[in-house]
Amino acid sequence: KNVLTVGASMSTIGSKLDDASDYLGDFSSRGPTSDGRTKPDVVAPGFQIYSAAADPDSSGNCGGYWRGGTSMAAPVVAGTAAQIRQYFVEGWYPCGSRLCGEPIVPSGPLMRAILMNGGQTLVGIQDFSSGEVLNEETRPYDNSQNMGRVN
């Protein structure tokens, strides 16, 4: 039960975290699940992400391309989890300085809890083709964003 489902927020080319990442992409999957659970667990930037990919014209060339979707958001969450794990393993916890505490190998449930409880609430949903904000309300812990954008 340590699996996270990831939704995709908007982002813009060349941005780190700008205002666009405060909006869920309208293309992102949402809950609830068939048994009533709230999903996704967390959200991460998943639009205008530069990713490695094979050339779409089948020429055999490889390179980078701008992509979007939850398949782009999931690696953002994985990278964030890796940084959080490193923070504990290198002994930065509890004071924020390296080796101030005993190194800890965090468990899966702890990693999941940190990712979920550090989320930032999104403010709305944005149409990815027009860029317009949709009149769909989002609230913390709803079936659009659940715990919010990983931070």
PDB file of C-alpha atoms in Angstrom:
ATOM      1  CA  LYS A   1       0.000   0.000   0.000  1.00  0.00           C
ATOM      2  CA  ASN A   2       2.984   2.323  -0.473  1.00  0.00           C
ATOM      3  CA  VAL A   3       2.178   3.083  -4.097  1.00  0.00           C
ATOM      4  CA  LEU A   4       1.384   6.676  -5.058  1.00  0.00           C
ATOM      5  CA  THR A   5      -0.876   7.666  -7.910  1.00  0.00           C
ATOM      6  CA  VAL A   6       0.193  10.889  -9.585  1.00  0.00           C
ATOM      7  CA  GLY A   7      -1.852  13.577 -11.297  1.00  0.00           C
ATOM      8  CA  ALA A   8      -0.428  16.262 -13.600  1.00  0.00           C
ATOM      9  CA  SER A   9      -0.427  19.985 -12.996  1.00  0.00           C
ATOM     10  CA  MET A  10       0.283  22.512 -15.699  1.00  0.00           C
ATOM     11  CA  SER A  11       3.752  23.992 -16.274  1.00  0.00           C
ATOM     12  CA  THR A  12       5.314  26.223 -18.891  1.00  0.00           C
ATOM     13  CA  ILE A  13       8.416  25.864 -21.042  1.00  0.00           C
ATOM     14  CA  GLY A  14      11.499  27.025 -19.225  1.00  0.00           C
ATOM     15  CA  SER A  15       9.768  27.440 -15.882  1.00  0.00           C
ATOM     16  CA  LYS A  16      10.649  25.935 -12.592  1.00  0.00           C
ATOM     17  CA  LEU A  17       7.531  26.366 -10.482  1.00  0.00           C
ATOM     18  CA  ASP A  18       5.454  29.211 -11.807  1.00  0.00           C
ATOM     19  CA  ASP A  19       1.784  30.082 -11.458  1.00  0.00           C
ATOM     20  CA  ALA A  20       0.844  27.484 -14.088  1.00  0.00           C
ATOM     21  CA  SER A  21       1.870  24.671 -11.741  1.00  0.00           C
ATOM     22  CA  ASP A  22      -0.867  25.831  -9.342  1.00  0.00           C
ATOM     23  CA  TYR A  23      -3.473  24.462 -11.783  1.00  0.00           C
ATOM     24  CA  LEU A  24      -4.385  20.868 -12.507  1.00  0.00           C
ATOM     25  CA  GLY A  25      -4.179  20.000 -16.199  1.00  0.00           C
ATOM     26  CA  ASP A  26      -7.635  19.138 -17.508  1.00  0.00           C
ATOM     27  CA  PHE A  27      -6.106  16.033 -19.131  1.00  0.00           C
ATOM     28  CA  SER A  28      -5.042  14.569 -15.765  1.00  0.00           C
ATOM     29  CA  SER A  29      -6.833  11.511 -14.417  1.00  0.00           C
ATOM     30  CA  ARG A  30      -9.005  12.054 -11.356  1.00  0.00           C
ATOM     31  CA  GLY A  31     -10.809   9.964  -8.778  1.00  0.00           C
ATOM     32  CA  PRO A  32     -12.603   8.502  -7.099  1.00  0.00           C
ATOM     33  CA  THR A  33     -11.636   4.873  -7.621  1.00  0.00           C
ATOM     34  CA  SER A  34     -14.328   2.246  -8.154  1.00  0.00           C
ATOM     35  CA  ASP A  35     -14.182   1.444  -4.427  1.00  0.00           C
ATOM     36  CA  GLY A  36     -14.497   5.115  -3.415  1.00  0.00           C
ATOM     37  CA  ARG A  37     -10.889   6.052  -2.593  1.00  0.00           C
ATOM     38  CA  THR A  38      -9.724   9.605  -3.308  1.00  0.00           C
ATOM     39  CA  LYS A  39      -7.196   9.783  -6.166  1.00  0.00           C
ATOM     40  CA  PRO A  40      -4.694  10.932  -7.316  1.00  0.00           C
ATOM     41  CA  ASP A  41      -2.562  10.916  -4.159  1.00  0.00           C
ATOM     42  CA  VAL A  42      -0.330  13.800  -5.249  1.00  0.00           C
ATOM     43  CA  VAL A  43       0.153  16.053  -8.268  1.00  0.00           C
ATOM     44  CA  ALA A  44       3.348  17.209 -10.023  1.00  0.00           C
ATOM     45  CA  PRO A  45       4.145  19.341 -13.080  1.00  0.00           C
ATOM     46  CA  GLY A  46       3.303  17.258 -16.137  1.00  0.00           C
ATOM     47  CA  PHE A  47       2.894  19.637 -19.079  1.00  0.00           C
ATOM     48  CA  GLN A  48       5.654  21.030 -21.306  1.00  0.00           C
ATOM     49  CA  ILE A  49       8.225  18.643 -19.791  1.00  0.00           C
ATOM     50  CA  TYR A  50      11.365  18.078 -21.860  1.00  0.00           C
ATOM     51  CA  SER A  51      11.875  14.326 -22.044  1.00  0.00           C
ATOM     52  CA  ALA A  52      14.046  11.781 -23.818  1.00  0.00           C
ATOM     53  CA  ALA A  53      12.199  10.117 -26.682  1.00  0.00           C
ATOM     54  CA  ALA A  54      12.634   8.341 -29.984  1.00  0.00           C
ATOM     55  CA  ASP A  55      12.111  10.501 -33.062  1.00  0.00           C
ATOM     56  CA  PRO A  56       8.398  10.393 -33.927  1.00  0.00           C
ATOM     57  CA  ASP A  57       9.140  10.080 -37.660  1.00  0.00           C
ATOM     58  CA  SER A  58      10.689   6.615 -37.070  1.00  0.00           C
ATOM     59  CA  SER A  59      14.054   7.656 -38.520  1.00  0.00           C
ATOM     60  CA  GLY A  60      15.841   5.937 -35.663  1.00  0.00           C
ATOM     61  CA  ASN A  61      17.113   9.196 -34.229  1.00  0.00           C
ATOM     62  CA  CYS A  62      16.757   9.851 -30.542  1.00  0.00           C
ATOM     63  CA  GLY A  63      16.668  13.098 -28.690  1.00  0.00           C
ATOM     64  CA  GLY A  64      14.562  15.246 -26.438  1.00  0.00           C
ATOM     65  CA  TYR A  65      10.994  16.327 -27.018  1.00  0.00           C
ATOM     66  CA  TRP A  66       8.384  18.360 -25.163  1.00  0.00           C
ATOM     67  CA  ARG A  67       5.795  16.005 -23.669  1.00  0.00           C
ATOM     68  CA  GLY A  68       2.854  16.177 -21.311  1.00  0.00           C
ATOM     69  CA  GLY A  69       0.753  13.923 -19.125  1.00  0.00           C
ATOM     70  CA  THR A  70       0.893  11.949 -15.923  1.00  0.00           C
ATOM     71  CA  SER A  71       3.741   9.948 -17.489  1.00  0.00           C
ATOM     72  CA  MET A  72       5.785  13.141 -17.235  1.00  0.00           C
ATOM     73  CA  ALA A  73       4.537  14.001 -13.734  1.00  0.00           C
ATOM     74  CA  ALA A  74       5.411  10.615 -12.197  1.00  0.00           C
ATOM     75  CA  PRO A  75       9.196  11.012 -12.740  1.00  0.00           C
ATOM     76  CA  VAL A  76       9.023  14.433 -11.041  1.00  0.00           C
ATOM     77  CA  VAL A  77       7.565  12.714  -7.966  1.00  0.00           C
ATOM     78  CA  ALA A  78      10.175   9.928  -8.167  1.00  0.00           C
ATOM     79  CA  GLY A  79      12.989  12.497  -8.285  1.00  0.00           C
ATOM     80  CA  THR A  80      11.498  14.362  -5.341  1.00  0.00           C
ATOM     81  CA  ALA A  81      11.296  11.096  -3.389  1.00  0.00           C
ATOM     82  CA  ALA A  82      14.960  10.373  -4.191  1.00  0.00           C
ATOM     83  CA  GLN A  83      15.989  13.770  -2.821  1.00  0.00           C
ATOM     84  CA  ILE A  84      13.937  13.259   0.345  1.00  0.00           C
ATOM     85  CA  ARG A  85      15.492   9.822   0.860  1.00  0.00           C
ATOM     86  CA  GLN A  86      18.982  11.257   0.378  1.00  0.00           C
ATOM     87  CA  TYR A  87      18.210  13.902   3.026  1.00  0.00           C
ATOM     88  CA  PHE A  88      17.645  11.148   5.601  1.00  0.00           C
ATOM     89  CA  VAL A  89      20.378   8.750   4.453  1.00  0.00           C
ATOM     90  CA  GLU A  90      23.048  11.476   4.555  1.00  0.00           C
ATOM     91  CA  GLY A  91      22.034  12.471   8.098  1.00  0.00           C
ATOM     92  CA  TRP A  92      20.568  15.920   7.411  1.00  0.00           C
ATOM     93  CA  TYR A  93      17.600  15.193   9.690  1.00  0.00           C
ATOM     94  CA  PRO A  94      16.641  16.695  12.189  1.00  0.00           C
ATOM     95  CA  CYS A  95      18.618  19.969  12.048  1.00  0.00           C
ATOM     96  CA  GLY A  96      19.126  20.558   8.304  1.00  0.00           C
ATOM     97  CA  SER A  97      22.933  20.246   8.380  1.00  0.00           C
ATOM     98  CA  ARG A  98      24.773  17.233   7.034  1.00  0.00           C
ATOM     99  CA  LEU A  99      25.636  14.619   9.641  1.00  0.00           C
ATOM    100  CA  CYS A 100      23.913  16.501  12.458  1.00  0.00           C
ATOM    101  CA  GLY A 101      21.894  13.377  13.175  1.00  0.00           C
ATOM    102  CA  GLU A 102      22.170   9.659  12.684  1.00  0.00           C
ATOM    103  CA  PRO A 103      21.666   8.530   9.083  1.00  0.00           C
ATOM    104  CA  ILE A 104      18.229   6.980   8.634  1.00  0.00           C
ATOM    105  CA  VAL A 105      17.054   4.652   5.889  1.00  0.00           C
ATOM    106  CA  PRO A 106      13.437   5.806   5.572  1.00  0.00           C
ATOM    107  CA  SER A 107      10.729   3.184   5.137  1.00  0.00           C
ATOM    108  CA  GLY A 108       8.299   3.165   2.231  1.00  0.00           C
ATOM    109  CA  PRO A 109       5.392   4.331   4.414  1.00  0.00           C
ATOM    110  CA  LEU A 110       7.480   7.229   5.771  1.00  0.00           C
ATOM    111  CA  MET A 111       8.454   8.318   2.244  1.00  0.00           C
ATOM    112  CA  ARG A 112       4.821   8.184   1.138  1.00  0.00           C
ATOM    113  CA  ALA A 113       3.707  10.179   4.182  1.00  0.00           C
ATOM    114  CA  ILE A 114       6.337  12.878   3.610  1.00  0.00           C
ATOM    115  CA  LEU A 115       5.433  13.266  -0.069  1.00  0.00           C
ATOM    116  CA  MET A 116       1.722  13.426   0.656  1.00  0.00           C
ATOM    117  CA  ASN A 117       1.849  15.695   3.706  1.00  0.00           C
ATOM    118  CA  GLY A 118       4.178  18.208   2.061  1.00  0.00           C
ATOM    119  CA  GLY A 119       1.744  18.908  -0.770  1.00  0.00           C
ATOM    120  CA  GLN A 120       0.632  22.393  -1.788  1.00  0.00           C
ATOM    121  CA  THR A 121      -3.013  22.980  -2.651  1.00  0.00           C
ATOM    122  CA  LEU A 122      -3.831  23.734  -6.289  1.00  0.00           C
ATOM    123  CA  VAL A 123      -6.090  26.673  -7.076  1.00  0.00           C
ATOM    124  CA  GLY A 124      -8.005  25.366 -10.082  1.00  0.00           C
ATOM    125  CA  ILE A 125      -8.063  23.424 -13.343  1.00  0.00           C
ATOM    126  CA  GLN A 126      -6.639  24.748 -16.604  1.00  0.00           C
ATOM    127  CA  ASP A 127      -7.521  23.749 -20.173  1.00  0.00           C
ATOM    128  CA  PHE A 128      -4.199  22.722 -21.713  1.00  0.00           C
ATOM    129  CA  SER A 129      -5.142  23.657 -25.289  1.00  0.00           C
ATOM    130  CA  SER A 130      -6.523  27.144 -24.657  1.00  0.00           C
ATOM    131  CA  GLY A 131      -4.723  27.965 -21.421  1.00  0.00           C
ATOM    132  CA  GLU A 132      -7.991  29.188 -19.930  1.00  0.00           C
ATOM    133  CA  VAL A 133      -8.850  28.434 -16.326  1.00  0.00           C
ATOM    134  CA  LEU A 134     -11.970  26.265 -16.156  1.00  0.00           C
ATOM    135  CA  ASN A 135     -14.835  27.013 -13.804  1.00  0.00           C
ATOM    136  CA  GLU A 136     -14.261  23.824 -11.854  1.00  0.00           C
ATOM    137  CA  GLU A 137     -13.579  24.346  -8.185  1.00  0.00           C
ATOM    138  CA  THR A 138     -10.779  22.412  -6.511  1.00  0.00           C
ATOM    139  CA  ARG A 139     -10.437  21.920  -2.782  1.00  0.00           C
ATOM    140  CA  PRO A 140      -7.787  20.247  -0.664  1.00  0.00           C
ATOM    141  CA  TYR A 141      -8.256  16.472  -0.492  1.00  0.00           C
ATOM    142  CA  ASP A 142     -10.709  16.339  -3.407  1.00  0.00           C
ATOM    143  CA  ASN A 143     -10.690  13.886  -6.321  1.00  0.00           C
ATOM    144  CA  SER A 144      -8.766  16.312  -8.515  1.00  0.00           C
ATOM    145  CA  GLN A 145      -5.676  16.897  -6.388  1.00  0.00           C
ATOM    146  CA  ASN A 146      -6.050  15.072  -3.040  1.00  0.00           C
ATOM    147  CA  MET A 147      -2.903  16.140  -1.120  1.00  0.00           C
ATOM    148  CA  GLY A 148      -1.820  18.690  -3.730  1.00  0.00           C
ATOM    149  CA  ARG A 149       1.386  19.346  -5.661  1.00  0.00           C
ATOM    150  CA  VAL A 150       4.570  17.796  -4.257  1.00  0.00           C
ATOM    151  CA  ASN A 151       6.906  20.379  -2.838  1.00  0.00           C
TER     152      ASN A 151
END
